[in-house]
XYZ file of C-alpha atoms in Angstrom:
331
model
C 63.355 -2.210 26.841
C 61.480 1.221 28.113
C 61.766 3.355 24.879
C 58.045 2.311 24.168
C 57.411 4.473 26.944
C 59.942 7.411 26.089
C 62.835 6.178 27.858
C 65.609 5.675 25.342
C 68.639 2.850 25.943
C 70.901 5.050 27.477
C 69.220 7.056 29.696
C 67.371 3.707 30.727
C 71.035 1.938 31.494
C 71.856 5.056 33.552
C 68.505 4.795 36.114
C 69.598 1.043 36.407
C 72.896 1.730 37.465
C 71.380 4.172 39.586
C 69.105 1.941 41.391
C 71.949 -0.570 41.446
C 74.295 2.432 42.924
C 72.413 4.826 44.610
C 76.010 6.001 46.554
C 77.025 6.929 42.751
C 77.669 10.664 41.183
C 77.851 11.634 38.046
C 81.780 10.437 37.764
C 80.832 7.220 39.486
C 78.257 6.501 36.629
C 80.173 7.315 34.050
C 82.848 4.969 34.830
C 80.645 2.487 35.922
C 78.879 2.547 32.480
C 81.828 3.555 29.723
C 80.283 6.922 29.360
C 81.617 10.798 29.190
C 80.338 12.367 32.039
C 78.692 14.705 29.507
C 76.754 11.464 27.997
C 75.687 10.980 31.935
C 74.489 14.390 32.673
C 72.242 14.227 29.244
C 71.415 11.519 30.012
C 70.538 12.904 33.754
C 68.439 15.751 31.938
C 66.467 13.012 29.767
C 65.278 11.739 32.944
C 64.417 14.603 35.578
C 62.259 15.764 32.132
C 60.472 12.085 32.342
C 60.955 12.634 36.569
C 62.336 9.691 37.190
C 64.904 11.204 39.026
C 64.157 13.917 42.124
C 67.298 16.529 44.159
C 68.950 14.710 46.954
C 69.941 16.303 50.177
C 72.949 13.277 50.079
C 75.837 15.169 50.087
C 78.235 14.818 46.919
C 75.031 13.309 44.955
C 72.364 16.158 44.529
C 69.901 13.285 42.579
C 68.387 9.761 43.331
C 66.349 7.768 41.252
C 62.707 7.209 41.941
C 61.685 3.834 42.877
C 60.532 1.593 39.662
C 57.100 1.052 40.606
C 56.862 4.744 40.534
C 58.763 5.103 37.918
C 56.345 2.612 35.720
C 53.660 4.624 36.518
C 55.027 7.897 35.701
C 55.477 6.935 32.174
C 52.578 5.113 32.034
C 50.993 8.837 32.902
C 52.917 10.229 30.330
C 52.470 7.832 27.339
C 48.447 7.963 28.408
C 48.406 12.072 28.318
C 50.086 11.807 24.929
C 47.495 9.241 23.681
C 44.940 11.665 24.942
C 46.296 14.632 23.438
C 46.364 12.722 20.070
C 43.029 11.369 20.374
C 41.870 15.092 20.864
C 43.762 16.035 17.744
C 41.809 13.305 15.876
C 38.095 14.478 16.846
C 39.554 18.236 16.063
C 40.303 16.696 12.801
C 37.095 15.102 12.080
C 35.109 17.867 12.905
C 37.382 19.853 10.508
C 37.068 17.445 8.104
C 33.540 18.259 7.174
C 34.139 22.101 7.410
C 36.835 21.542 5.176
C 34.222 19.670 2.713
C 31.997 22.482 2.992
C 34.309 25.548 2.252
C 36.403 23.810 -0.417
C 33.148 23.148 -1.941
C 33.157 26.994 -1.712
C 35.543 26.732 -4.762
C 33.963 24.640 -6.892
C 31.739 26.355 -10.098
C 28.411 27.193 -9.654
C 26.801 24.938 -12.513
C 25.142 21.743 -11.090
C 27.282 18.654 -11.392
C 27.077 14.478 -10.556
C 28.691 15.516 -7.142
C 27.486 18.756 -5.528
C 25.110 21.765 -6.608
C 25.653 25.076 -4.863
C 22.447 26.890 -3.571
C 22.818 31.079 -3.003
C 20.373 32.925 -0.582
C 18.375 31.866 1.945
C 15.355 31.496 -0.478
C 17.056 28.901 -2.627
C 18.284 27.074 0.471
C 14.934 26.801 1.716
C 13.603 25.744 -1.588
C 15.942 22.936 -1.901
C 15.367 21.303 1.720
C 11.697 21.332 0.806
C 12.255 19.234 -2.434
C 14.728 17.093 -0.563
C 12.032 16.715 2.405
C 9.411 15.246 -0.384
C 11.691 12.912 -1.391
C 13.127 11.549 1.460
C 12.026 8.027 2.021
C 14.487 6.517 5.096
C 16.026 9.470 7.240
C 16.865 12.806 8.226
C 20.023 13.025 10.359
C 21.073 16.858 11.248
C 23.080 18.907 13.022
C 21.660 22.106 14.526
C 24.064 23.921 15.890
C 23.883 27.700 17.150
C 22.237 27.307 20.413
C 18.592 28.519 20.609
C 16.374 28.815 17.821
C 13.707 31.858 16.884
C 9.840 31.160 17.691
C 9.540 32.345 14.078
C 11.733 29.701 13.154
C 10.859 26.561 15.015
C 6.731 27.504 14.114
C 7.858 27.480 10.427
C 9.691 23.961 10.810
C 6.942 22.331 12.445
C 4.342 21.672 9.363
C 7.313 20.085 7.440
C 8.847 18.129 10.350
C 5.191 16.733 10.980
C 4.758 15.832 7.515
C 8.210 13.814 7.484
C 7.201 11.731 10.671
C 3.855 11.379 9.491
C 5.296 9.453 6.438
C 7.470 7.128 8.504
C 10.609 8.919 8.059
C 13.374 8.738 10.669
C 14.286 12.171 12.350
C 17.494 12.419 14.251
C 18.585 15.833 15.376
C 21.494 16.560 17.608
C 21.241 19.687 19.192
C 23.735 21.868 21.455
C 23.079 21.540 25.161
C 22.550 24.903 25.568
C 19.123 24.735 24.137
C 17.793 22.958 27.618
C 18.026 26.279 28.824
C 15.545 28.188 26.147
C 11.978 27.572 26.767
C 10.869 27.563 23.330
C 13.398 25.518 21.229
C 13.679 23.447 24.079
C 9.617 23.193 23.979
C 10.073 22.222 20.120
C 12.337 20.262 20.957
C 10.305 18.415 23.069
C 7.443 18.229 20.621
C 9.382 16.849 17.916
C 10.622 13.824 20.978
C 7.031 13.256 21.521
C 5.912 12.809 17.644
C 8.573 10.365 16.562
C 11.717 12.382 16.391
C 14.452 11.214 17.929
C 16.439 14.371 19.281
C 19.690 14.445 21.511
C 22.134 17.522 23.088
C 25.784 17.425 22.886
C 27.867 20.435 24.157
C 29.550 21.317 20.491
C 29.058 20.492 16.822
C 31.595 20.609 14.128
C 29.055 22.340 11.934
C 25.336 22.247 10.427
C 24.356 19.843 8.334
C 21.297 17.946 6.722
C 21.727 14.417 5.204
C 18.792 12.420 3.453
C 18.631 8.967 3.116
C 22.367 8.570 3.344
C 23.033 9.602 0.161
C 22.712 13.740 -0.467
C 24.415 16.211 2.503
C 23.491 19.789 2.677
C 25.929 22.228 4.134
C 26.788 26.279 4.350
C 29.372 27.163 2.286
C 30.167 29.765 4.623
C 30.205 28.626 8.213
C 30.185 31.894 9.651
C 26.891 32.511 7.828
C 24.508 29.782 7.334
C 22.000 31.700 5.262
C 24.436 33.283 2.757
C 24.903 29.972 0.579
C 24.771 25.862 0.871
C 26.171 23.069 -1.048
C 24.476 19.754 -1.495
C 26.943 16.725 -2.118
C 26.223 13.547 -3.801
C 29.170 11.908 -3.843
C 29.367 8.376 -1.956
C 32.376 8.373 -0.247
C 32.174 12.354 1.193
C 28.653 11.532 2.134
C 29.452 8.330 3.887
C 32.310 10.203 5.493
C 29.518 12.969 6.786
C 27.285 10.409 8.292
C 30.159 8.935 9.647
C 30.671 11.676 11.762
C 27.057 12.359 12.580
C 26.805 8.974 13.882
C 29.982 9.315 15.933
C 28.141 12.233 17.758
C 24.999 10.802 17.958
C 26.423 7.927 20.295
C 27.586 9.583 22.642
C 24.764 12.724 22.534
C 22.146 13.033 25.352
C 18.548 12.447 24.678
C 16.382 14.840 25.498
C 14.088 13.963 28.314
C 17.379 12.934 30.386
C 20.103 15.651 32.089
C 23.539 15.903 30.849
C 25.623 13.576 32.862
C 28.548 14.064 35.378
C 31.639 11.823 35.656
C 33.228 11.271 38.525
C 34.209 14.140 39.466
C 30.645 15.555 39.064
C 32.074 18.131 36.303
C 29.173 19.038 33.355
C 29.709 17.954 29.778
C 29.835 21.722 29.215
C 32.796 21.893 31.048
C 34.143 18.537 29.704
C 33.778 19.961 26.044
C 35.506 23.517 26.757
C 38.056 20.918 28.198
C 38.945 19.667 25.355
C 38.674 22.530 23.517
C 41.166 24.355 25.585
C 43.855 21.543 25.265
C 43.290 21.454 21.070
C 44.133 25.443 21.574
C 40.964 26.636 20.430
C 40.134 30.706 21.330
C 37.654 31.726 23.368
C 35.650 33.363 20.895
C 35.300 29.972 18.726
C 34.679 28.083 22.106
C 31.652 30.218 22.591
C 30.790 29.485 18.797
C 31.114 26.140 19.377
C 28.848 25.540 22.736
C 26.527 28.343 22.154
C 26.935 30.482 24.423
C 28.536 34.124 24.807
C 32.240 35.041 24.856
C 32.405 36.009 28.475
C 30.668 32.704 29.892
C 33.440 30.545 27.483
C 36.175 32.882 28.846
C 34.779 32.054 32.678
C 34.465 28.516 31.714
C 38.513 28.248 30.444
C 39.961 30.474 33.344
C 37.988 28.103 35.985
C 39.103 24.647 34.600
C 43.044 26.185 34.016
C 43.033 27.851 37.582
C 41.648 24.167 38.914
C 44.153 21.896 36.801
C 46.944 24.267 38.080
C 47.872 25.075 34.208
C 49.797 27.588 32.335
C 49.075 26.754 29.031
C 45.572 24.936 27.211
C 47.443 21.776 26.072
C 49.031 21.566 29.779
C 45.540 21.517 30.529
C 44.548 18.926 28.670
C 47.146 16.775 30.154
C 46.817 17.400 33.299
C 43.079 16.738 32.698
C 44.015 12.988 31.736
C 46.589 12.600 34.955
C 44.137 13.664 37.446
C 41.375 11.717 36.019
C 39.036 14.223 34.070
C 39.331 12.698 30.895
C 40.129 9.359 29.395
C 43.501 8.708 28.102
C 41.347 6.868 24.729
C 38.124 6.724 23.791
């Protein structure tokens, strides 16, 4: 009846009979049941791991069985920490997902097909936005990862970006947080709110990436090096995918103009994201990658949330996150 929630039959008839017969050892049970007293004590085992049983100072016992309302809600615990682990594992994977696109398409030759075209060198990268930008009609969605931006570089976008709103086309940029706290991208930032662009913060991104009208995606074939090479794709179904996944971030990104928000427990998103990071197992170094910000402030962030969830490990943290209330058990 309980192995929905990680109880199996037998280890669920033996904290029955132990509600039913509290007085009752391990002999006791086994009789009472048909079992080996081996069977009992394994079964015993399965159920101090799922702590439904506690010690007992009763003498010739040693165990009791916790109450069943208790009980309920320990596995409920349980089965939601597990659904929250493996909804972590998902996002992990979608964000992969479109690094994967990127380097695989890495591997692919260099001659221009229906699908993709590969771009080398900053020069030809830049080239190829610009013709892209002309032709545009609907949208620009992007990711900009890489926390804050050089003045050289946000003066040079602005012509271009004023151009695109100028002609009626959509602009929505999701940058990282972390940008708030850089006067001038943050000013850009700002400007491009003010002219028509619609621009939001998250804590992370999966990667940086450009799609146009829905239907052509421009990514770095290396993601450790944005300028070194790109690779536009054309094909329907990965493109879809992309946006996909932009839009997924977009809904629940902050827009600028607003401060990140707290739950209940007043903790940043920052903090939230390295949360999640740290239960998927991801380093330090590539949770400063990720958010933005420098090795030492991600290693500050992960030792604070572990020391205050009490855990050993980054997936125990992560779980322990979802029993005490710091994340959702599904989103």
């Amino acid at each position: 009846m309980l192995d929905a929630l990680g109880l199996d039959t037998e280890a669920e008839s033996i904290y029955r009979r132990m509600l039913a017969e509290p007085q009752s050892g391990v002999a006791a049970l086994a009789r009472s049941l048909g079992l080996t007293e081996e069977r009992v004590r394994h079964g015993l085992d399965r159920l101090s791991e799922l702590a439904l049983v506690q010690p007992s100072a009763r003498e010739g016992i040693g165990f009791r069985a916790v109450g069943p309302e208790t009980a309920m809600e320990v596995l409920l615990a349980r089965q939601q920490a597990e659904l929250a682990a493996q909804q972590l594992r998902v996002e992990a994977s979608r964000a992969a997902a479109a690094q994967l696109i990127a380097e695989c398409s890495a591997l692919r030759p260099t001659a221009t097909d229906a699908a993709s075209e590969q771009l080398s060198g900053p020069e030809a990268i830049r080239e190829r936005l610009a013709e892209l930008a002309g032709s545009v009609r609907q949208e620009v969605a992007t990711f900009a990862p890489g926390g804050a931006h050089s003045e050289e570089d946000l003066r040079a976008s602005r012509t271009p970006n004023a151009a695109l709103l100028e002609r009626g086309v959509q602009m929505r940029t999701v940058y990282l947080d972390s940008v708030r706290n850089h006067r001038p991208t943050l000013d850009h930032v700002t400007w491009l709110n003010l002219h028509g662009g619609q621009v939001r913060t998250v804590p992370e991104l999966p990667i940086r990436m450009i799609i146009f009208d829905r239907q052509q995606a421009v990514l770095p074939i290396d993601t450790e090096d944005a300028r070194a090479g790109a690779v536009v794709l054309r094909g329907a179904g990965t493109v879809a995918a992309l946006y996909a996944l932009f839009q997924g971030v977009w809904d629940n990104a902050i827009p600028v103009g607003d401060l990140p928000k707290c739950d209940a427990d007043e903790m940043p998103p920052q903090e939230l994201a390295v949360l999640k990071m740290l239960a998927q197992g991801h380093t330090d170094e590539a949770i400063a990658k990720r958010l933005g910000v420098s090795p030492r402030t991600a290693r500050r962030f992960a030792a604070n949330l572990m020391e205050r969830l009490d855990a050993r490990s980054r997936f125990e943290a992560g779980v322990h996150a979802v029993q005490d209330g710091w994340l959702p058990a599904t989103r």
